[in-house]
């Protein structure tokens, strides 16, 4: 506040403060209040501002500039002369109070001068201005009055500035956070972000506005709506020719074939004329069209049955779901008057929706003309206004032995007919008599979805058996679903069956003369579940169902079907069975109700796992820029990836060094097949792999700040506790995701966490061999395994019981690493000593400045009994609560390494030793050149002195001062 005119402040008594104009150092006139009644005792002069509106702030700062006379410089002043004054405030909703009692004021502080000026200074017009800033918190009324009490000093109040701090408007993760006034005291203000235009919430965006006006701990994010893609802080419309169907997709992509988008913001592309998209088709699929007509129909007539076969359409319309419908019409002898066939005609396997180009039609009337139209359809046929493409076949029953073909192709104006004589055997009367029925004699219950049948040939074949036809259907479903299969062998495995379902099977033989009769029906039921070993001789049931042939049961056949020691094709993943209650489903580990991690070992062919979970990237889209680290299999580089129709992104590129063995290649790529299964903001994201050319590479998102341990060491002491808790929360959230997917990490440590430019921490390092080979911290245990001892739960060290609960133990160690800015757990203790100490109940003490609640959470993670450790979900919730209520972090554990009775005795005799012991050895020279050569000389070192000697990092200053206090506390150990 500065003014040239009357400021209108209240001063009383009248002989106290007075408002006068003075010149500042640039000779500019300014108003100031002065008082200088130093010659008289018992002064009590008050100066009160006008009402200052609070403007929504809970905490305001008051900066005052003043000059103060040094009592010694005033000749002849009595001892009552003062060099301080008091500052007060009074909160009020009333802006026009004319009187406030002294006792109503709340004292802010007694203000003293850093500089005082003497008469000579004034004569030289050198004004030494003092600047002091104080704050008042938890304001709640409309405004407040400030007051200055003089008790006998010589003061000139030159400037008063009242201000509050705001966190400035910010956009992060596509959420906008408004200008926010900071909270009272040190409380953080939780702010809900609002999604920027054309975006929507993925997870409620939140941030905290800290007391000093900075934003902390971003949580949640928004994502661009369909039709828009992210570009820095906003969502931009998809350009014409591109689309984005879901807000979960990151970028707009080119319209799929046969589709277009003429406008911006397309959430899907429209199909070109004549092309369609079925309801269930994904928006990324090309538009398709109905198929062309089926071709080359052949009818094989057998008395009152006919088999129709045809070739699939030349053009499937771009789809894989072509099926066939067969329409039947009965025609009068003139061939012109036709009517739909009656219901007594049967179609095997069915009339509509045939997936194979063949149908058997039975129960036709003899000596009757029929026209069959075969219609090829696919998933978009019903969407097209043009008539469905058909071919027709005309037959006349009763003319057995002669297969007639009559094709009449309709569609798009083409019409032609073809007659073809297929077979000229007049066997119609002899066939059924001479080729006897085939009876299924044996079945092997193989699994829940397949059955193996066996039979003998007919006892009276009328020629060479060309093939057998097996017809089967679900019991009681005959009219709806028949399947016909053919084989030249005497056995057949029918697959794709439903578990625990009874099927009816019949078999017949065919010679060049035609088909014989079907044998008797045999009912067989699939098992309810797969069994580990099938083909147990006891389970191979022999069934003799003889209706026509009376065939002798051939015991030797049984042996053919006894398959011993076969397994179901899964290898149990290396996870813990009793802990995770796994089921096995199609060879994959399944946790009920959740997506589950699939161990690459589950695959017989590890390359298939890579294909299933990792996208192949064209090496030409990658630009390698620089080496950023060394991995187990080769160097790690940073670079850029530009995928077609996607924005260029920064990536990390791990490559497999030349001369690798096949096992090394497999192990290297296993990391990609594991990582590729995860999708979580706190798990490092796999972009893809390069396997088709050398070097083989794994491409992941780029994490600008590298690994967490190095990052913390580099920024020792530079983060607020809330920022550190934010990092822990991220790691816990990633681990919750992994444990929900039944993935056990086994090597959770700060060195295996990566940090990006937004301080987001992501769990990384998923290689199969990593714990064994890669981690320099891993040491051999007595049982032969290699384990990172300091991070690993006792049960995992002792008997390799790795579970999510052992990951929780490691997580506690990571928390300790975070709070201590990358300190080595258990310092220089040997691995053996660590194992022994843990067994004896020793736990890492709280690092310096560690809130009690965090150390307690660590101790919970280090419970000996793994069932008593918290789950990752509980850890995330606890940390969320702490972030919401930062006051809970205020109470510090205050234990330091050397105060803990269980730590080795701390005994040092020189400053250098002491600095080494407190891990501040880098300042030895600074201490020496500043003259601190003995331990007793550092006992009273001040913050100011530390800064002067070059210890400027706040974290290091705190560390040293706290260690100095410990020296005081345990003077007996210090040999000074
Ligand atoms: P790794 O083989 O995964 O242990 O990686 C070796 C080193 O490369 C790590 O310690 C990091 O410093 C660096 N690194 C690995 N992946 C990334 C990444 N995605 N972004 C940045 N640096 C990485």
Coordinates of N, CA and C in Angstrom, one line a residue, residues 575-711:
X575 N 3.4 -69.1 -10.5 CA 2.8 -68.3 -9.5 C 2.4 -69.3 -8.3
X576 N 2.0 -68.7 -7.3 CA 1.8 -69.5 -6.1 C 0.4 -70.0 -6.0
X577 N 0.2 -71.3 -6.0 CA -1.2 -71.9 -6.1 C -2.0 -71.6 -4.9
X578 N -1.5 -71.8 -3.7 CA -2.4 -71.6 -2.6 C -2.7 -70.2 -2.3
X579 N -1.8 -69.3 -2.7 CA -2.0 -67.9 -2.4 C -3.1 -67.3 -3.3
X580 N -3.0 -67.7 -4.6 CA -3.9 -67.0 -5.6 C -5.1 -67.8 -6.0
X581 N -5.3 -69.0 -5.5 CA -6.5 -69.8 -5.9 C -6.7 -69.8 -7.4
X582 N -5.7 -70.3 -8.1 CA -5.8 -70.2 -9.5 C -6.7 -71.4 -10.1
X583 N -7.3 -71.1 -11.2 CA -7.9 -72.1 -12.0 C -7.2 -72.2 -13.3
X584 N -7.3 -73.3 -14.0 CA -6.6 -73.4 -15.2 C -7.7 -73.4 -16.3
X585 N -7.5 -72.6 -17.3 CA -8.5 -72.5 -18.3 C -7.8 -72.4 -19.6
X586 N -8.0 -73.3 -20.5 CA -7.3 -73.4 -21.8 C -5.9 -73.1 -21.6
X587 N -5.3 -73.7 -20.6 CA -3.9 -73.6 -20.4 C -3.5 -72.3 -19.8
X588 N -4.4 -71.4 -19.4 CA -4.0 -70.2 -18.9 C -4.4 -70.1 -17.4
X589 N -3.6 -69.4 -16.7 CA -3.9 -69.2 -15.3 C -5.1 -68.2 -15.1
X590 N -6.1 -68.6 -14.4 CA -7.2 -67.7 -14.3 C -7.6 -67.5 -12.9
X591 N -7.7 -66.2 -12.5 CA -8.2 -65.8 -11.2 C -9.6 -65.4 -11.4
X592 N -10.5 -66.0 -10.6 CA -11.9 -65.7 -10.8 C -12.2 -64.2 -10.9
X593 N -12.9 -63.8 -11.9 CA -13.4 -62.4 -11.9 C -12.4 -61.4 -12.3
X594 N -11.2 -61.7 -12.7 CA -10.3 -60.7 -13.0 C -9.5 -61.1 -14.2
X595 N -8.9 -60.1 -14.9 CA -7.9 -60.4 -15.9 C -6.7 -60.9 -15.3
X596 N -6.1 -61.9 -15.9 CA -5.0 -62.6 -15.2 C -3.8 -62.6 -16.1
X597 N -2.7 -62.5 -15.5 CA -1.4 -62.5 -16.2 C -1.2 -63.9 -16.7
X598 N -0.6 -64.0 -17.9 CA -0.3 -65.3 -18.5 C 1.2 -65.4 -18.6
X599 N 1.7 -66.4 -17.9 CA 3.2 -66.6 -17.9 C 3.6 -67.1 -19.2
X600 N 4.7 -66.5 -19.8 CA 5.1 -66.9 -21.1 C 5.5 -68.4 -21.2
X601 N 5.9 -69.0 -20.0 CA 6.2 -70.4 -20.0 C 5.0 -71.2 -20.3
X602 N 3.8 -70.6 -20.2 CA 2.6 -71.4 -20.5 C 2.5 -71.8 -21.9
X603 N 3.3 -71.0 -22.7 CA 3.3 -71.3 -24.2 C 4.4 -72.3 -24.5
X604 N 4.0 -73.3 -25.3 CA 5.0 -74.2 -25.8 C 6.0 -73.4 -26.7
X605 N 5.4 -72.5 -27.5 CA 6.3 -71.7 -28.4 C 6.3 -70.3 -27.8
X606 N 7.5 -69.9 -27.2 CA 7.5 -68.6 -26.6 C 7.3 -67.4 -27.6
X607 N 7.7 -67.7 -28.9 CA 7.5 -66.7 -29.9 C 6.0 -66.4 -30.0
X608 N 5.1 -67.4 -29.8 CA 3.7 -67.1 -29.9 C 3.2 -66.2 -28.8
X609 N 3.8 -66.3 -27.6 CA 3.5 -65.4 -26.5 C 3.9 -63.9 -26.9
X610 N 5.0 -63.8 -27.6 CA 5.4 -62.4 -28.0 C 4.4 -61.9 -29.1
X611 N 4.0 -62.8 -30.0 CA 3.1 -62.4 -31.0 C 1.7 -62.0 -30.4
X612 N 1.3 -62.8 -29.3 CA 0.0 -62.5 -28.7 C 0.0 -61.2 -28.0
X613 N 1.1 -60.9 -27.3 CA 1.0 -59.7 -26.4 C 1.8 -58.5 -26.9
X614 N 2.7 -58.6 -27.9 CA 3.5 -57.5 -28.3 C 3.2 -57.2 -29.7
X615 N 3.1 -55.9 -30.0 CA 2.9 -55.5 -31.4 C 4.3 -55.5 -32.2
X616 N 4.3 -56.0 -33.3 CA 5.6 -56.0 -34.1 C 5.7 -54.6 -34.7
X617 N 6.8 -54.0 -34.5 CA 7.0 -52.6 -35.0 C 8.0 -52.6 -36.2
X618 N 7.7 -51.9 -37.2 CA 8.6 -51.8 -38.3 C 9.9 -50.9 -37.9
X619 N 11.1 -51.5 -38.0 CA 12.3 -50.9 -37.5 C 12.5 -49.5 -38.1
X620 N 11.9 -49.3 -39.4 CA 12.1 -48.0 -40.0 C 11.4 -46.9 -39.3
X621 N 10.5 -47.2 -38.4 CA 9.7 -46.1 -37.7 C 10.4 -45.7 -36.5
X622 N 11.6 -46.3 -36.2 CA 12.3 -46.0 -34.9 C 13.5 -45.2 -35.2
X623 N 13.7 -44.1 -34.5 CA 15.0 -43.3 -34.6 C 15.7 -43.4 -33.3
X624 N 16.9 -44.0 -33.3 CA 17.6 -44.1 -32.0 C 18.5 -42.9 -31.9
X625 N 18.4 -42.3 -30.7 CA 19.1 -41.0 -30.5 C 20.4 -41.1 -29.6
X626 N 20.2 -41.7 -28.4 CA 21.4 -41.7 -27.6 C 21.3 -42.9 -26.6
X627 N 22.4 -43.3 -26.1 CA 22.4 -44.4 -25.1 C 22.1 -43.8 -23.7
X628 N 21.2 -44.5 -23.0 CA 20.8 -44.0 -21.7 C 21.1 -45.0 -20.6
X629 N 21.4 -46.2 -20.9 CA 21.7 -47.1 -19.8 C 22.1 -48.5 -20.4
X630 N 22.5 -49.4 -19.5 CA 22.9 -50.7 -19.9 C 22.0 -51.7 -19.3
X631 N 21.4 -52.5 -20.1 CA 20.5 -53.6 -19.7 C 21.3 -54.9 -19.7
X632 N 20.7 -56.0 -19.2 CA 21.3 -57.3 -19.2 C 21.7 -57.7 -20.6
X633 N 20.8 -57.4 -21.6 CA 21.0 -58.0 -22.9 C 21.7 -57.1 -23.9
X634 N 21.9 -55.9 -23.5 CA 22.5 -54.9 -24.4 C 22.2 -53.5 -23.9
X635 N 22.5 -52.5 -24.8 CA 22.3 -51.2 -24.3 C 20.8 -50.7 -24.3
X636 N 20.5 -49.7 -23.5 CA 19.2 -49.1 -23.6 C 19.4 -47.7 -24.2
X637 N 18.6 -47.4 -25.2 CA 18.8 -46.1 -25.8 C 17.4 -45.3 -25.7
X638 N 17.5 -44.0 -25.9 CA 16.3 -43.3 -26.1 C 16.2 -42.9 -27.5
X639 N 15.0 -42.6 -28.0 CA 14.8 -42.3 -29.4 C 13.3 -41.9 -29.6
X640 N 13.0 -42.0 -30.9 CA 11.6 -41.6 -31.2 C 10.9 -42.7 -32.0
X641 N 9.6 -42.8 -31.9 CA 8.9 -43.8 -32.7 C 7.8 -43.0 -33.4
X642 N 7.7 -43.2 -34.7 CA 6.6 -42.6 -35.5 C 5.9 -43.7 -36.2
X643 N 4.7 -44.1 -35.6 CA 3.9 -45.1 -36.2 C 3.0 -44.4 -37.2
X644 N 2.6 -45.2 -38.3 CA 1.8 -44.5 -39.3 C 0.5 -44.0 -38.7
X645 N 0.2 -42.8 -39.1 CA -1.0 -42.0 -38.6 C -1.1 -41.9 -37.1
X646 N 0.1 -41.9 -36.4 CA 0.2 -41.6 -35.0 C 1.2 -40.5 -34.8
X647 N 1.1 -39.8 -33.7 CA 2.1 -38.8 -33.4 C 3.4 -39.4 -33.0
X648 N 4.5 -38.7 -33.4 CA 5.8 -39.2 -32.9 C 5.9 -39.1 -31.4
X649 N 6.4 -40.2 -30.8 CA 6.6 -40.2 -29.4 C 8.0 -40.6 -29.0
X650 N 8.4 -40.1 -27.8 CA 9.7 -40.5 -27.3 C 9.6 -41.9 -26.7
X651 N 10.6 -42.7 -27.0 CA 10.6 -44.1 -26.5 C 12.0 -44.5 -26.0
X652 N 11.9 -45.6 -25.2 CA 13.2 -46.2 -24.7 C 13.3 -47.5 -25.6
X653 N 14.5 -47.7 -26.0 CA 14.7 -48.9 -26.9 C 15.8 -49.8 -26.3
X654 N 15.4 -51.0 -26.0 CA 16.3 -52.0 -25.4 C 16.7 -52.9 -26.6
X655 N 17.9 -53.1 -26.8 CA 18.3 -54.0 -27.9 C 19.0 -55.2 -27.4
X656 N 18.9 -56.3 -28.2 CA 19.6 -57.6 -27.8 C 20.9 -57.6 -28.6
X657 N 22.0 -57.7 -27.8 CA 23.3 -57.5 -28.4 C 23.6 -58.7 -29.3
X658 N 24.5 -58.5 -30.3 CA 24.7 -59.6 -31.3 C 25.3 -60.8 -30.6
X659 N 25.2 -61.9 -31.3 CA 25.8 -63.1 -30.8 C 25.0 -63.8 -29.7
X660 N 23.8 -63.5 -29.6 CA 23.0 -64.1 -28.5 C 22.6 -65.5 -28.9
X661 N 22.3 -66.3 -27.8 CA 21.8 -67.6 -28.0 C 20.3 -67.6 -28.1
X662 N 19.7 -68.7 -28.5 CA 18.2 -68.7 -28.7 C 17.6 -68.5 -27.3
X663 N 18.2 -69.1 -26.3 CA 17.6 -68.9 -24.9 C 17.7 -67.4 -24.5
X664 N 18.8 -66.8 -24.9 CA 18.9 -65.3 -24.5 C 17.8 -64.5 -25.2
X665 N 17.6 -64.9 -26.5 CA 16.6 -64.2 -27.3 C 15.2 -64.4 -26.6
X666 N 14.9 -65.6 -26.2 CA 13.7 -65.9 -25.6 C 13.5 -65.1 -24.3
X667 N 14.6 -65.2 -23.5 CA 14.5 -64.5 -22.2 C 14.3 -63.0 -22.4
X668 N 15.1 -62.4 -23.4 CA 15.0 -61.0 -23.6 C 13.5 -60.6 -24.0
X669 N 13.0 -61.4 -24.9 CA 11.6 -61.1 -25.4 C 10.5 -61.4 -24.4
X670 N 10.9 -62.3 -23.4 CA 9.9 -62.6 -22.4 C 9.4 -61.3 -21.7
X671 N 10.3 -60.4 -21.5 CA 10.0 -59.1 -20.8 C 8.8 -58.5 -21.6
X672 N 8.9 -58.5 -22.9 CA 7.9 -57.8 -23.8 C 6.6 -58.6 -23.6
X673 N 6.6 -60.0 -23.6 CA 5.4 -60.7 -23.5 C 4.7 -60.6 -22.2
X674 N 5.5 -60.2 -21.2 CA 4.9 -60.0 -19.8 C 4.4 -58.5 -19.8
X675 N 5.2 -57.6 -20.2 CA 4.9 -56.2 -20.1 C 3.6 -55.9 -21.0
X676 N 3.6 -56.6 -22.1 CA 2.5 -56.3 -23.1 C 1.1 -56.7 -22.6
X677 N 1.1 -57.4 -21.5 CA -0.2 -57.8 -20.9 C -0.7 -56.7 -19.9
X678 N 0.1 -55.8 -19.6 CA -0.3 -54.8 -18.6 C -0.7 -53.5 -19.3
X679 N -1.7 -52.8 -18.6 CA -2.1 -51.5 -19.1 C -2.5 -50.7 -17.9
X680 N -1.6 -50.0 -17.4 CA -1.9 -49.2 -16.2 C -1.0 -48.0 -16.1
X681 N -1.5 -46.9 -15.6 CA -0.6 -45.7 -15.7 C 0.6 -45.8 -14.8
X682 N 0.7 -46.8 -13.9 CA 1.9 -46.9 -13.1 C 2.7 -48.1 -13.4
X683 N 2.5 -48.7 -14.6 CA 3.3 -49.8 -15.1 C 3.9 -49.3 -16.4
X684 N 5.2 -49.6 -16.6 CA 5.8 -49.1 -17.9 C 5.1 -49.7 -19.1
X685 N 4.8 -48.8 -20.1 CA 4.0 -49.3 -21.2 C 4.8 -49.8 -22.3
X686 N 4.5 -50.9 -22.9 CA 5.2 -51.5 -24.0 C 4.6 -50.9 -25.3
X687 N 5.5 -50.4 -26.1 CA 5.0 -49.9 -27.4 C 5.0 -51.0 -28.4
X688 N 6.0 -51.9 -28.4 CA 6.0 -53.0 -29.3 C 7.4 -53.6 -29.3
X689 N 7.6 -54.5 -30.3 CA 8.9 -55.2 -30.4 C 9.4 -55.2 -31.9
X690 N 10.6 -55.3 -32.1 CA 11.1 -55.6 -33.4 C 11.8 -56.9 -33.4
X691 N 11.2 -57.9 -34.1 CA 11.8 -59.3 -34.0 C 12.1 -59.7 -35.4
X692 N 11.6 -59.0 -36.5 CA 11.8 -59.5 -37.8 C 13.1 -59.1 -38.4
X693 N 13.8 -58.1 -37.8 CA 15.1 -57.8 -38.3 C 16.0 -57.6 -37.1
X694 N 17.3 -57.5 -37.3 CA 18.2 -57.3 -36.2 C 18.7 -55.9 -36.1
X695 N 19.0 -55.4 -34.9 CA 18.9 -56.2 -33.7 C 17.4 -56.3 -33.2
X696 N 17.2 -57.3 -32.5 CA 15.9 -57.5 -31.9 C 15.7 -56.4 -30.8
X697 N 14.6 -55.8 -30.8 CA 14.4 -54.6 -29.9 C 13.1 -54.7 -29.1
X698 N 13.1 -54.1 -27.9 CA 11.9 -53.9 -27.2 C 11.7 -52.4 -27.0
X699 N 10.5 -51.9 -27.4 CA 10.3 -50.5 -27.4 C 9.3 -50.2 -26.3
X700 N 9.7 -49.3 -25.4 CA 8.7 -48.9 -24.3 C 8.6 -47.4 -24.2
X701 N 7.6 -46.9 -23.5 CA 7.5 -45.5 -23.3 C 8.8 -44.9 -22.6
X702 N 9.1 -43.7 -22.9 CA 10.4 -43.1 -22.4 C 10.1 -42.4 -21.1
X703 N 10.9 -42.7 -20.1 CA 10.7 -42.1 -18.7 C 11.9 -41.2 -18.5
X704 N 11.6 -39.9 -18.7 CA 12.6 -38.9 -18.7 C 13.6 -38.9 -17.5
X705 N 13.1 -39.2 -16.3 CA 13.9 -39.1 -15.2 C 14.6 -40.4 -14.8
X706 N 14.5 -41.4 -15.6 CA 15.3 -42.6 -15.4 C 14.8 -43.4 -14.1
X707 N 15.7 -44.1 -13.5 CA 15.3 -45.0 -12.4 C 15.2 -44.2 -11.1
X708 N 14.3 -44.6 -10.3 CA 13.9 -43.8 -9.1 C 15.1 -43.7 -8.1
X709 N 15.9 -44.7 -7.9 CA 17.0 -44.6 -6.9 C 18.0 -43.5 -7.3
X710 N 18.4 -43.5 -8.6 CA 19.3 -42.5 -9.0 C 18.7 -41.1 -9.0
X711 N 17.4 -41.1 -9.4 CA 16.7 -39.8 -9.4 C 16.7 -39.2 -8.0

